[in-house]
Amino acid sequence: FDSICQPSIGLTKKYPQYQSNVITLNGAYVDGGSLSDTEWKTVVIPTSDFTTEQWTDVKGVKDIHFRNCGTGYSVNPTYQVRSLKLTDIPPDIQVAPVTLSPTKFPTPAPTTPLPTRMPTSVPSFVPTDDYWPVWETSVDDHTQENPDKTCFVNQDRLNIASASDADAEYFTIQTDKWAGGGILFGCQLKDSNYNCIESCFGWDGLKPDWSEKGYLTFLAKIEGDFTETCQ
């Protein structure tokens, strides 16, 4: 059968083991409608679009996964990602028609978004609590307590690494036919008393509750062959 490789992402939950709705990175989710291999594009995804009939609240997220396309393709996506955050106030993007996920219709980002909660007084700056920085710099590659403890999924296999250009730092995930990669959340190591001693985002040992924020947003580039058909 014929199929076009579409870069996509999803979430997983550890207990119970759930997979989120898979979000295809095009259309209404991406500024201008599609990702590019030469230009950083803004991606905005309502967190509610990850929900499923089983996983209705997107609480207890174990990881975010940048997905491969499988064995039917000689080249799978290479993702470059920066400024990954959860926010109440997403950036504006120019939306385009979306390629629908097979399990759920996407919700286009509003052109004039409102925060999910209002501050008690009008601040002179945007309070940091209005967004959660999931990955901003290479410091977020690993747990805060141990620089040798990675916060990436399949780091060694997929050569996941952070780098920088003239604007900011970013990380690269070079997926293969059998595996994608991503970012781990919550506790990664406990002591003999079951106290968390090494943690990735949100740095408190807990799996984050994505339902507390309205949107996932990041900048991305994509490389790969997205026209070759499955054999």
mmCIF file of N, CA, C and O in Angstrom, residues 134-153 155 160 162 169 171 182-184 186 188 198-203:
data_model
loop_
_atom_site.group_PDB
_atom_site.id
_atom_site.type_symbol
_atom_site.label_atom_id
_atom_site.label_comp_id
_atom_site.label_asym_id
_atom_site.label_seq_id
_atom_site.Cartn_x
_atom_site.Cartn_y
_atom_site.Cartn_z
ATOM 1 N N VAL A 134 9.897 23.064 29.494
ATOM 2 C CA VAL A 134 10.226 21.642 29.484
ATOM 3 C C VAL A 134 11.666 21.429 29.028
ATOM 4 O O VAL A 134 12.431 20.705 29.657
ATOM 5 N N TRP A 135 12.039 22.052 27.907
ATOM 6 C CA TRP A 135 13.434 22.007 27.443
ATOM 7 C C TRP A 135 13.762 23.373 26.860
ATOM 8 O O TRP A 135 13.180 23.799 25.868
ATOM 9 N N GLU A 136 14.740 24.052 27.490
ATOM 10 C CA GLU A 136 15.169 25.370 27.015
ATOM 11 C C GLU A 136 16.638 25.389 26.592
ATOM 12 O O GLU A 136 16.983 26.038 25.607
ATOM 13 N N THR A 137 17.483 24.692 27.363
ATOM 14 C CA THR A 137 18.909 24.655 27.056
ATOM 15 C C THR A 137 19.439 23.251 27.326
ATOM 16 O O THR A 137 18.727 22.377 27.814
ATOM 17 N N SER A 138 20.725 23.051 27.044
ATOM 18 C CA SER A 138 21.350 21.748 27.255
ATOM 19 C C SER A 138 21.363 21.333 28.719
ATOM 20 O O SER A 138 21.565 20.150 29.027
ATOM 21 N N VAL A 139 21.149 22.254 29.630
ATOM 22 C CA VAL A 139 21.027 21.901 31.051
ATOM 23 C C VAL A 139 19.871 20.928 31.255
ATOM 24 O O VAL A 139 19.892 20.081 32.153
ATOM 25 N N ASP A 140 18.864 21.022 30.402
ATOM 26 C CA ASP A 140 17.686 20.161 30.508
ATOM 27 C C ASP A 140 17.887 18.801 29.851
ATOM 28 O O ASP A 140 16.963 17.979 29.824
ATOM 29 N N ASP A 141 19.091 18.534 29.309
ATOM 30 C CA ASP A 141 19.390 17.223 28.737
ATOM 31 C C ASP A 141 19.403 16.119 29.789
ATOM 32 O O ASP A 141 19.239 14.937 29.462
ATOM 33 N N HIS A 142 19.633 16.487 31.036
ATOM 34 C CA HIS A 142 19.867 15.508 32.103
ATOM 35 C C HIS A 142 19.153 15.939 33.374
ATOM 36 O O HIS A 142 18.612 17.050 33.460
ATOM 37 N N THR A 143 19.132 15.055 34.360
ATOM 38 C CA THR A 143 18.526 15.408 35.642
ATOM 39 C C THR A 143 19.318 16.526 36.295
ATOM 40 O O THR A 143 20.522 16.684 36.053
ATOM 41 N N GLN A 144 18.654 17.293 37.140
ATOM 42 C CA GLN A 144 19.334 18.390 37.828
ATOM 43 C C GLN A 144 20.412 17.875 38.767
ATOM 44 O O GLN A 144 21.433 18.520 38.991
ATOM 45 N N GLU A 145 20.202 16.672 39.308
ATOM 46 C CA GLU A 145 21.111 16.149 40.320
ATOM 47 C C GLU A 145 22.332 15.452 39.732
ATOM 48 O O GLU A 145 23.354 15.320 40.409
ATOM 49 N N ASN A 146 22.224 14.968 38.478
ATOM 50 C CA ASN A 146 23.292 14.135 37.927
ATOM 51 C C ASN A 146 23.440 14.393 36.424
ATOM 52 O O ASN A 146 22.599 13.974 35.638
ATOM 53 N N PRO A 147 24.515 15.042 35.994
ATOM 54 C CA PRO A 147 24.694 15.340 34.571
ATOM 55 C C PRO A 147 24.893 14.096 33.714
ATOM 56 O O PRO A 147 24.821 14.175 32.488
ATOM 57 N N ASP A 148 25.132 12.939 34.346
ATOM 58 C CA ASP A 148 25.289 11.693 33.597
ATOM 59 C C ASP A 148 23.976 10.928 33.433
ATOM 60 O O ASP A 148 23.942 9.896 32.743
ATOM 61 N N LYS A 149 22.913 11.422 34.066
ATOM 62 C CA LYS A 149 21.608 10.763 33.979
ATOM 63 C C LYS A 149 20.748 11.491 32.943
ATOM 64 O O LYS A 149 20.262 12.594 33.172
ATOM 65 N N THR A 150 20.565 10.874 31.785
ATOM 66 C CA THR A 150 19.893 11.552 30.679
ATOM 67 C C THR A 150 18.402 11.717 30.913
ATOM 68 O O THR A 150 17.768 10.909 31.603
ATOM 69 N N CYS A 151 17.842 12.761 30.313
ATOM 70 C CA CYS A 151 16.399 12.949 30.275
ATOM 71 C C CYS A 151 15.843 12.690 28.878
ATOM 72 O O CYS A 151 14.696 13.023 28.587
ATOM 73 N N PHE A 152 16.653 12.080 28.010
ATOM 74 C CA PHE A 152 16.218 11.741 26.656
ATOM 75 C C PHE A 152 15.874 10.251 26.565
ATOM 76 O O PHE A 152 16.513 9.413 27.199
ATOM 77 N N VAL A 153 14.895 9.935 25.737
ATOM 78 C CA VAL A 153 14.536 8.557 25.415
ATOM 79 C C VAL A 153 15.371 8.113 24.208
ATOM 80 O O VAL A 153 15.391 8.796 23.188
ATOM 81 N N GLN A 155 18.638 8.001 23.829
ATOM 82 C CA GLN A 155 19.681 8.978 23.512
ATOM 83 C C GLN A 155 20.850 8.362 22.745
ATOM 84 O O GLN A 155 21.264 8.882 21.705
ATOM 85 N N ILE A 160 20.924 11.373 20.098
ATOM 86 C CA ILE A 160 20.250 12.599 20.522
ATOM 87 C C ILE A 160 21.262 13.498 21.221
ATOM 88 O O ILE A 160 21.948 13.078 22.154
ATOM 89 N N SER A 162 22.302 17.946 22.060
ATOM 90 C CA SER A 162 21.984 19.359 21.958
ATOM 91 C C SER A 162 23.097 20.081 21.216
ATOM 92 O O SER A 162 24.255 19.653 21.202
ATOM 93 N N GLU A 169 19.925 27.354 21.669
ATOM 94 C CA GLU A 169 20.238 25.938 21.675
ATOM 95 C C GLU A 169 19.027 25.125 21.194
ATOM 96 O O GLU A 169 17.887 25.585 21.258
ATOM 97 N N PHE A 171 17.876 20.587 20.373
ATOM 98 C CA PHE A 171 18.312 19.190 20.379
ATOM 99 C C PHE A 171 17.859 18.510 19.097
ATOM 100 O O PHE A 171 16.894 18.928 18.449
ATOM 101 N N GLY A 182 12.670 10.886 22.497
ATOM 102 C CA GLY A 182 11.929 11.958 23.144
ATOM 103 C C GLY A 182 12.528 12.393 24.455
ATOM 104 O O GLY A 182 13.724 12.231 24.696
ATOM 105 N N ILE A 183 11.661 12.930 25.317
ATOM 106 C CA ILE A 183 12.074 13.490 26.601
ATOM 107 C C ILE A 183 11.313 12.798 27.720
ATOM 108 O O ILE A 183 10.088 12.643 27.654
ATOM 109 N N LEU A 184 12.050 12.378 28.740
ATOM 110 C CA LEU A 184 11.470 11.750 29.924
ATOM 111 C C LEU A 184 11.027 12.806 30.932
ATOM 112 O O LEU A 184 11.637 13.875 31.035
ATOM 113 N N GLY A 186 9.617 13.452 35.157
ATOM 114 C CA GLY A 186 9.472 12.935 36.510
ATOM 115 C C GLY A 186 10.680 12.193 37.034
ATOM 116 O O GLY A 186 11.793 12.312 36.517
ATOM 117 N N GLN A 188 13.567 9.668 37.967
ATOM 118 C CA GLN A 188 14.373 8.697 37.229
ATOM 119 C C GLN A 188 15.164 7.774 38.144
ATOM 120 O O GLN A 188 15.691 6.762 37.700
ATOM 121 N N GLU A 198 16.719 11.715 41.755
ATOM 122 C CA GLU A 198 17.098 12.247 40.449
ATOM 123 C C GLU A 198 15.845 12.392 39.602
ATOM 124 O O GLU A 198 15.081 11.433 39.445
ATOM 125 N N SER A 199 15.636 13.601 39.058
ATOM 126 C CA SER A 199 14.383 13.870 38.373
ATOM 127 C C SER A 199 14.593 14.727 37.139
ATOM 128 O O SER A 199 15.414 15.635 37.127
ATOM 129 N N CYS A 200 13.834 14.411 36.093
ATOM 130 C CA CYS A 200 13.718 15.279 34.929
ATOM 131 C C CYS A 200 12.498 16.178 35.123
ATOM 132 O O CYS A 200 11.861 16.141 36.178
ATOM 133 N N PHE A 201 12.139 16.973 34.138
ATOM 134 C CA PHE A 201 10.980 17.852 34.264
ATOM 135 C C PHE A 201 9.781 17.070 34.782
ATOM 136 O O PHE A 201 9.533 15.942 34.337
ATOM 137 N N GLY A 202 8.996 17.582 35.766
ATOM 138 C CA GLY A 202 9.054 18.845 36.403
ATOM 139 C C GLY A 202 9.916 18.985 37.629
ATOM 140 O O GLY A 202 9.572 19.789 38.509
ATOM 141 N N TRP A 203 11.010 18.229 37.763
ATOM 142 C CA TRP A 203 12.070 18.455 38.741
ATOM 143 C C TRP A 203 11.653 18.198 40.184
ATOM 144 O O TRP A 203 12.449 18.406 41.092
#
